[in-house]
mmCIF file of C-alpha atoms in Angstrom:
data_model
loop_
_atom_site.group_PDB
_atom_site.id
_atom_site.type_symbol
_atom_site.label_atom_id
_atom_site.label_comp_id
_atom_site.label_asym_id
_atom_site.label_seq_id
_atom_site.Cartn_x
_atom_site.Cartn_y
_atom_site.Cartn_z
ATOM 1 C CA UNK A 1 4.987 -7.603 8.157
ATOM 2 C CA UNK A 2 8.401 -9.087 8.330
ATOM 3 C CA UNK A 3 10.305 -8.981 4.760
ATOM 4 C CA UNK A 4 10.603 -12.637 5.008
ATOM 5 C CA UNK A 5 6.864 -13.055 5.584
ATOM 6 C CA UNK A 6 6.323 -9.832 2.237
ATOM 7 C CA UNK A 7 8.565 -12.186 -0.087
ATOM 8 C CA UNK A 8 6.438 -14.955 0.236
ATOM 9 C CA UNK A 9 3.409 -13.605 -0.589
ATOM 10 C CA UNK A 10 4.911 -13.726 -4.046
ATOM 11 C CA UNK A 11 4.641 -17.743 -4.135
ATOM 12 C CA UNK A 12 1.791 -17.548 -5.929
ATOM 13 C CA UNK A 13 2.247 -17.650 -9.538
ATOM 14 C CA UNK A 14 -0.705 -15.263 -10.675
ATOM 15 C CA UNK A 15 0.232 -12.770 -7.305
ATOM 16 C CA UNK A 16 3.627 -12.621 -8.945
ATOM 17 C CA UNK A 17 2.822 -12.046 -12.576
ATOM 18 C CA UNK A 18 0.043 -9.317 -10.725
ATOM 19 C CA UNK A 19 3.174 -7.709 -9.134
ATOM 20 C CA UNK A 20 5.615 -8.204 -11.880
ATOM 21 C CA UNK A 21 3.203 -6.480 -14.365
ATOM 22 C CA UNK A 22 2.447 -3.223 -12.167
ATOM 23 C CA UNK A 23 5.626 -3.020 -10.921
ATOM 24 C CA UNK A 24 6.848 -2.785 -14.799
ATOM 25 C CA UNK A 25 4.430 0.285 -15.513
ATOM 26 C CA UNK A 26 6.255 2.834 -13.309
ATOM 27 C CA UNK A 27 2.342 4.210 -12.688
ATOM 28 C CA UNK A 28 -0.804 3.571 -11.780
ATOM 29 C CA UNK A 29 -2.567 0.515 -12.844
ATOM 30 C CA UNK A 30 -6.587 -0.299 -12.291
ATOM 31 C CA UNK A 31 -7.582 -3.829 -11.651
ATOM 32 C CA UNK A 32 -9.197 -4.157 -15.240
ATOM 33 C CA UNK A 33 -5.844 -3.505 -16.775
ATOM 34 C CA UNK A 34 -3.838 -5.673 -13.524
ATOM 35 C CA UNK A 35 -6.544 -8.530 -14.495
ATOM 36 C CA UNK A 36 -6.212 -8.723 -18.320
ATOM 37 C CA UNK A 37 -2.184 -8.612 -18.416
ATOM 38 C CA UNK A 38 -2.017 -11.435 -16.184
ATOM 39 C CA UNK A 39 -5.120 -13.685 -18.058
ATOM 40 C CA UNK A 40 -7.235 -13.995 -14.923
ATOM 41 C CA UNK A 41 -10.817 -12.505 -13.963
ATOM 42 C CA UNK A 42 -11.225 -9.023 -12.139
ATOM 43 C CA UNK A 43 -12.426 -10.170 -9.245
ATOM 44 C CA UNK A 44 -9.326 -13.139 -8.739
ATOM 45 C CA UNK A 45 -7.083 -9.814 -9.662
ATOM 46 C CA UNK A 46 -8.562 -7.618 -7.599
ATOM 47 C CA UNK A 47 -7.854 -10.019 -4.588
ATOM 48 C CA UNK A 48 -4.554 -10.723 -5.231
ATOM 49 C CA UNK A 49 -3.480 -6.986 -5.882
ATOM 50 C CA UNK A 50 -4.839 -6.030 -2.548
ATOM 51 C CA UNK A 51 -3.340 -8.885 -0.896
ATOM 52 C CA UNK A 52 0.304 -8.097 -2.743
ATOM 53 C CA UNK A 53 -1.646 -3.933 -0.922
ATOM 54 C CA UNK A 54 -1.669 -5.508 2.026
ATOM 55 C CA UNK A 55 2.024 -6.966 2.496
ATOM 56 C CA UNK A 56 3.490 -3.613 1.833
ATOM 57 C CA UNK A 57 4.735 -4.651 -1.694
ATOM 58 C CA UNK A 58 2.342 -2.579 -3.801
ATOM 59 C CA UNK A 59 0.640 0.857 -2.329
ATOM 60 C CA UNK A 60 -2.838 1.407 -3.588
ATOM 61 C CA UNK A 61 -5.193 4.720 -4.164
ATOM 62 C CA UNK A 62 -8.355 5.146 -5.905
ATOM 63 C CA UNK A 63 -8.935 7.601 -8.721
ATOM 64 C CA UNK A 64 -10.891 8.238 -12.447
ATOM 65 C CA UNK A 65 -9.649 6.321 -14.805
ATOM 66 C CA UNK A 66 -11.240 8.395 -17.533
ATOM 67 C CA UNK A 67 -9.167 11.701 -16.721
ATOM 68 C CA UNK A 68 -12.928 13.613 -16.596
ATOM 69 C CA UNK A 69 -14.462 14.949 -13.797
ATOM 70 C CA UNK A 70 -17.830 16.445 -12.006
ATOM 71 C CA UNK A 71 -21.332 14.380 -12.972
ATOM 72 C CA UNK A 72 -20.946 11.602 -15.483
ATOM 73 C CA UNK A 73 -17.446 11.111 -14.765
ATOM 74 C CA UNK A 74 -18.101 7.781 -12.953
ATOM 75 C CA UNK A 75 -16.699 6.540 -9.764
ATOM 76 C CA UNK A 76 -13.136 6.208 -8.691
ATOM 77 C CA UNK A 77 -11.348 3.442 -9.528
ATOM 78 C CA UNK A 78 -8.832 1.373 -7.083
ATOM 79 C CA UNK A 79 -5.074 1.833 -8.687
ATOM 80 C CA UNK A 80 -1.844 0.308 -7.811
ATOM 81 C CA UNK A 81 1.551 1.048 -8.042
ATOM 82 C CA UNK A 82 4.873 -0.454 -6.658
ATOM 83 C CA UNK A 83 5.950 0.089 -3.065
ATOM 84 C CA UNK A 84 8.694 2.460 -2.488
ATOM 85 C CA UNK A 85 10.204 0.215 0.659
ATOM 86 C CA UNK A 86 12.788 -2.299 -0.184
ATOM 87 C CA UNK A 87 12.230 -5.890 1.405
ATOM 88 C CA UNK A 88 15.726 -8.101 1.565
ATOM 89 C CA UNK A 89 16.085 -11.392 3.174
ATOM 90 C CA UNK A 90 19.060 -13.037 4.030
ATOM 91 C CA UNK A 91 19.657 -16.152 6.035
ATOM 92 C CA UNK A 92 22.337 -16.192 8.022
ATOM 93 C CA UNK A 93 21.279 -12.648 8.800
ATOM 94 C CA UNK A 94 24.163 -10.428 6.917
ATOM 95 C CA UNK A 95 24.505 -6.399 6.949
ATOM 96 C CA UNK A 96 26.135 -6.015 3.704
ATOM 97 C CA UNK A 97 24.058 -2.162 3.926
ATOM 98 C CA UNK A 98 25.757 -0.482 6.772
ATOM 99 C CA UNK A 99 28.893 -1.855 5.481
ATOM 100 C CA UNK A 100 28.596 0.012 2.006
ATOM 101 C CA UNK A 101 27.358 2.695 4.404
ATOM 102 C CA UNK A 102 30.590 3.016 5.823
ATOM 103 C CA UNK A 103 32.664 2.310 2.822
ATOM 104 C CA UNK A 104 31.226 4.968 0.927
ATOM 105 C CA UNK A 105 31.779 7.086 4.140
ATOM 106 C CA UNK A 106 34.944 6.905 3.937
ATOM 107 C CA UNK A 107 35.965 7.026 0.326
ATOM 108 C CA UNK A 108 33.841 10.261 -0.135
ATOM 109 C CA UNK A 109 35.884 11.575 2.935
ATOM 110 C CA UNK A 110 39.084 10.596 1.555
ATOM 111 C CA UNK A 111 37.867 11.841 -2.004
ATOM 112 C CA UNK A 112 38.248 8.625 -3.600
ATOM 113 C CA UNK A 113 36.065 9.318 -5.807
ATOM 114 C CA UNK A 114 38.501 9.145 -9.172
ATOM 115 C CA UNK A 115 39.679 5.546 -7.781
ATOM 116 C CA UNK A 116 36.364 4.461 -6.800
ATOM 117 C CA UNK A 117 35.122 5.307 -10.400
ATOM 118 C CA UNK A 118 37.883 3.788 -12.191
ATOM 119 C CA UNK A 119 37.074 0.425 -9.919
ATOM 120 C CA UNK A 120 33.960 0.379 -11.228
ATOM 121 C CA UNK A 121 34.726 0.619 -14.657
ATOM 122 C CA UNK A 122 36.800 -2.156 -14.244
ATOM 123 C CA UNK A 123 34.422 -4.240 -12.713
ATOM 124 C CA UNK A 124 32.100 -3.344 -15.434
ATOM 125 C CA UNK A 125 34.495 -4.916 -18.288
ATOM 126 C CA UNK A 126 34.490 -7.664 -16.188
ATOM 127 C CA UNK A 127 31.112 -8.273 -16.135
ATOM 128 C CA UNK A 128 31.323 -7.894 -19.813
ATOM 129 C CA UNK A 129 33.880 -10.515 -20.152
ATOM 130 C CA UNK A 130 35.026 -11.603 -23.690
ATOM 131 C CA UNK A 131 31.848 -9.969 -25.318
ATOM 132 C CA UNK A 132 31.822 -7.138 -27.783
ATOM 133 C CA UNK A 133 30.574 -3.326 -26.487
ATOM 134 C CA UNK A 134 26.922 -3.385 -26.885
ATOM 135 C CA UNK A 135 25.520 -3.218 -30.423
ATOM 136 C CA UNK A 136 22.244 -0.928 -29.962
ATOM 137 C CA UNK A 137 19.687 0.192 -27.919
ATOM 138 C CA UNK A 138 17.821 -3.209 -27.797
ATOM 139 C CA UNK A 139 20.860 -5.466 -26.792
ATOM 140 C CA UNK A 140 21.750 -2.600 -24.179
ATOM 141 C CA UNK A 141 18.432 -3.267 -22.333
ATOM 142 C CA UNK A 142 18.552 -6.904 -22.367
ATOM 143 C CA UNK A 143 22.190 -6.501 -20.459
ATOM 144 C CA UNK A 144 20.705 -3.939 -17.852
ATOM 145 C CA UNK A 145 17.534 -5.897 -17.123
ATOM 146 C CA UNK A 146 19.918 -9.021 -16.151
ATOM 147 C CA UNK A 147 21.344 -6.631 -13.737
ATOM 148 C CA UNK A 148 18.589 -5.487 -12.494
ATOM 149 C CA UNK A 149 17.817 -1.943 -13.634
ATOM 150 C CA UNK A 150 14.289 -2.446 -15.063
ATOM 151 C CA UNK A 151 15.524 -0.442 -18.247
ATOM 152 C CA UNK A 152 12.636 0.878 -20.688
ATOM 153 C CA UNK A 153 12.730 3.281 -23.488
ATOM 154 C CA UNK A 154 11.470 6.724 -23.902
ATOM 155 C CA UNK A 155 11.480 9.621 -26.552
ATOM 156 C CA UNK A 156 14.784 11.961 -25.664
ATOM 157 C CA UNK A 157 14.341 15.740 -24.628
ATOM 158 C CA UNK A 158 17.407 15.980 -26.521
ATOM 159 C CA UNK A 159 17.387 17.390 -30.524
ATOM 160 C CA UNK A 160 17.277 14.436 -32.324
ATOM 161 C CA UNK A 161 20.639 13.315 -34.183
ATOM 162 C CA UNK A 162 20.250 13.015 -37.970
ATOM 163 C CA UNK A 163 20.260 9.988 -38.784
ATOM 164 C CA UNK A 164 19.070 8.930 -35.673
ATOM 165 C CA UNK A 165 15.877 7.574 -34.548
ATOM 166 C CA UNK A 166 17.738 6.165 -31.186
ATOM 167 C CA UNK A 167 19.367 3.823 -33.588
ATOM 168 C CA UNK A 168 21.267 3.859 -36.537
ATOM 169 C CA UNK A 169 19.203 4.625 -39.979
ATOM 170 C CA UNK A 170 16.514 6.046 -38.380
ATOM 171 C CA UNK A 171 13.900 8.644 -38.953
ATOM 172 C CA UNK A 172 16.290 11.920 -38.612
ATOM 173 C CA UNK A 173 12.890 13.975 -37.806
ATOM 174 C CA UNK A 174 11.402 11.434 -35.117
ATOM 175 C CA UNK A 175 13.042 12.089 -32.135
ATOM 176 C CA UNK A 176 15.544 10.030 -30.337
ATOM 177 C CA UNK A 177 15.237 6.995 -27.630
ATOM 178 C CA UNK A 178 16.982 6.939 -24.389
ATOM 179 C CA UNK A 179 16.767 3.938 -22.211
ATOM 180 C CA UNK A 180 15.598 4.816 -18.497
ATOM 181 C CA UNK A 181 16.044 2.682 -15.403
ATOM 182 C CA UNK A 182 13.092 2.346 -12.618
ATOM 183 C CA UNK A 183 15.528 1.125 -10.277
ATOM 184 C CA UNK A 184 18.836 1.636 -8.961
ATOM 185 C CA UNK A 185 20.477 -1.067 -7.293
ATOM 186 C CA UNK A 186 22.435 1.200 -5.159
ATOM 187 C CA UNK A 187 19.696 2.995 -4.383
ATOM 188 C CA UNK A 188 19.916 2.615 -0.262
ATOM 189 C CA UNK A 189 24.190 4.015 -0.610
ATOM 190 C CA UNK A 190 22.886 6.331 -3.242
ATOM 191 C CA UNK A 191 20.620 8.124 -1.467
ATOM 192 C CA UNK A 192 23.115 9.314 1.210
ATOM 193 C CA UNK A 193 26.052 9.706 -0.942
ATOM 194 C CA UNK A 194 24.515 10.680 -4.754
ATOM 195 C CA UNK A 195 27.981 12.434 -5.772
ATOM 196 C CA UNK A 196 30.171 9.529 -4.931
ATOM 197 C CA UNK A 197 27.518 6.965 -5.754
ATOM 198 C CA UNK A 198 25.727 7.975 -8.860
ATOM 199 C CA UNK A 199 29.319 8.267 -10.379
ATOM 200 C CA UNK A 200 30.126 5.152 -9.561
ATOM 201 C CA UNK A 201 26.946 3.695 -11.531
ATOM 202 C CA UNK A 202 28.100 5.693 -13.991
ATOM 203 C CA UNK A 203 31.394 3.877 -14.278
ATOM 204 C CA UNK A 204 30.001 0.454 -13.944
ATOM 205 C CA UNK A 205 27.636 1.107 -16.950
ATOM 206 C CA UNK A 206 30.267 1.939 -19.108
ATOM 207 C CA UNK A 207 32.455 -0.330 -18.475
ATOM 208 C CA UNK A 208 29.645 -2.706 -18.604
ATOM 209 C CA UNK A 209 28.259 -1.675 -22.157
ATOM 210 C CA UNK A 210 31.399 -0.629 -23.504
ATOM 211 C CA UNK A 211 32.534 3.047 -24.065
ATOM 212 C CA UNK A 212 33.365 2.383 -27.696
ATOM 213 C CA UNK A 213 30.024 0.265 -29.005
ATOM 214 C CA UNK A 214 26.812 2.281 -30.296
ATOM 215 C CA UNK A 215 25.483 3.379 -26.857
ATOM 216 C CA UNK A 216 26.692 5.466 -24.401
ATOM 217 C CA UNK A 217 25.679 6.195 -20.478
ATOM 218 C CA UNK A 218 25.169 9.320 -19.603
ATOM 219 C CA UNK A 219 24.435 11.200 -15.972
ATOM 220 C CA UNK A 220 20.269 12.477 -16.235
ATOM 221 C CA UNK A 221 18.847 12.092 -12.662
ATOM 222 C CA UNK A 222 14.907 11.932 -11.858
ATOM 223 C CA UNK A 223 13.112 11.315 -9.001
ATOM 224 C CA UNK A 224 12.397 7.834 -8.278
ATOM 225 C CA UNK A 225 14.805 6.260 -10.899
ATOM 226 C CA UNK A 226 18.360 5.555 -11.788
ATOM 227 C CA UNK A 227 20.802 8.238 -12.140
ATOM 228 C CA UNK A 228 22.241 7.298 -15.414
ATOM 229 C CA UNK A 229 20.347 7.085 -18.782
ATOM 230 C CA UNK A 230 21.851 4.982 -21.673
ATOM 231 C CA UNK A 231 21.368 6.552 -25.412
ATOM 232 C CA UNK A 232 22.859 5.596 -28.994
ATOM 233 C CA UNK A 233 26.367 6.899 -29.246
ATOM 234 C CA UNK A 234 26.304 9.829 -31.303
ATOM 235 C CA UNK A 235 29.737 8.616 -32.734
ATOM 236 C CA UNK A 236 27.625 5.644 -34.157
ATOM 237 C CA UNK A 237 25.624 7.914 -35.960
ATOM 238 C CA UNK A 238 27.878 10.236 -37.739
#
C-alpha cells in the first residue's frame, strides 16, 4: 500500500484514536483493551484495528492474554502493536532522507562530530527561545512530546538519589523516574550512523531542556527507542 494511501486510513476519527492508543503502549494490546480506551464496542474495534493491520500501520499476532497455559488457559487472543515501517508523504515529492544520508556521511568522515554536536545544542536553545530550562520531570515530557519523542516515564535502574523520587522532595527509598522515548525522530540517519547521530540528539535535548534546570539528558540506548533518556538533575536534588 502506498504511504499516501496508509495515512489516510487514519481519517477516521475512532481508527485514529484505535492507533493513537496502541501505538502509546509500546506492547501488545487485545481488542477488549483497544475497544474500551477508545469508547466503542469490540466488534467496531476489532474492525478498525485490523483494518489500521491491514495498511501496514499496526502488525498483529495472537496470544493468551492471561499469561497461563495448557487446558483451561483459554484461547489466544488477537494483539496489536505499532508497525516498525515509517510511512512519509510529501507533495511535491522531496528526499530530505538521502540528503541527511549524505550529510551525516560526510561529517562522520570528516569527524565533525564536536561541531555537529555543538550545532545542535544551539539549535536546541533555540527551540527553547526566551523560556526558562525545564522545571521537572512533568514539564520535560510535555516539551518532548511536542517534538515528537513519545516520552513516558519509568522506574530508574539507577540507586535512587536521596531525596529523590524522580523529583525533588520525594520518597528517598522509592526509586527514581527516568523519562524514555518510543521514538526517535532521527531514527532512519540514526540507524546508519548511531555514533555521530545519537550524539547529536543528545545535544539537541540539552540544549532544548536546558543543561542548568532540574533535568538532565543522558546517553541509555535500547532497542526500539530513543538513544537518550531524560532524568531529574542530581544537582537539583542535593
Amino acid at each position: 500500500m502506498e504511504d499516501i494511501d496508509a495515512i489516510a486510513v487514519l481519517q477516521d476519527p475512532v481508527r485514529r484514536r484505535l492507533y493513537e492508543y496502541v501505538a502509546a503502549q509500546g506492547r501488545e494490546v487485545g481488542r477488549n483493551e483497544a475497544a474500551e480506551a477508545a469508547g466503542v464496542a469490540r466488534t467496531l474495534a476489532a474492525h478498525h484495528l485490523d483494518r489500521l493491520a491491514e495498511a501496514g500501520l499496526l502488525e498483529s499476532g495472537s496470544r493468551r492474554l492471561t499469561g497461563r497455559s495448557g487446558p483451561g488457559a483459554g484461547r489466544p487472543a488477537k494483539v496489536y502493536t505499532r508497525a516498525k515501517g515509517e510511512r512519509s508523504v510529501s507533495l511535491p515529492a522531496r528526499d530530505y532522507r538521502t540528503a541527511a544520508e549524505l550529510l551525516a556521511e560526510a561529517a562522520e568522515l570528516a569527524g565533525l562530530d564536536t561541531g555537529l554536536r555543538a550545532a545542535a545544542r544551539r539549535r536546541g536553545e533555540a527551540l527553547r527561545g526566551a523560556a526558562a530550562p525545564c522545571g521537572g520531570l512533568a514539564e520535560a515530557m510535555a516539551t518532548l512530546a511536542a517534538r515528537g519523542y513519545e516520552p513516558h516515564l519509568e522506574p530508574s535502574v539507577e540507586p535512587p538519589v536521596e531525596g529523590s523520587e524522580g523529583e525533588p522532595g520525594g520518597d528517598a527509598d522509592a526509586p527514581a523516574s527516568v523519562i524514555r522515548m518510543r521514538n526517535c525522530p532521527f531514527h532512519a540517519v540514526a540507524e546508519r550512523f548511531p555514533p555521530l547521530v545519537c550524539g547529536m540528539n543528545l545535544a539537541l535535548l540539552e540544549g532544548l531542556l536546558g543543561a542548568d534546570g532540574s533535568v538532565r539528558a543522558r546517553m541509555d540506548a535500547r532497542p526500539g527507542e530513543c538513544c537518550v533518556v531524560v532524568a531529574a538533575s542530581k544537582n537539583n536534588l542535593d
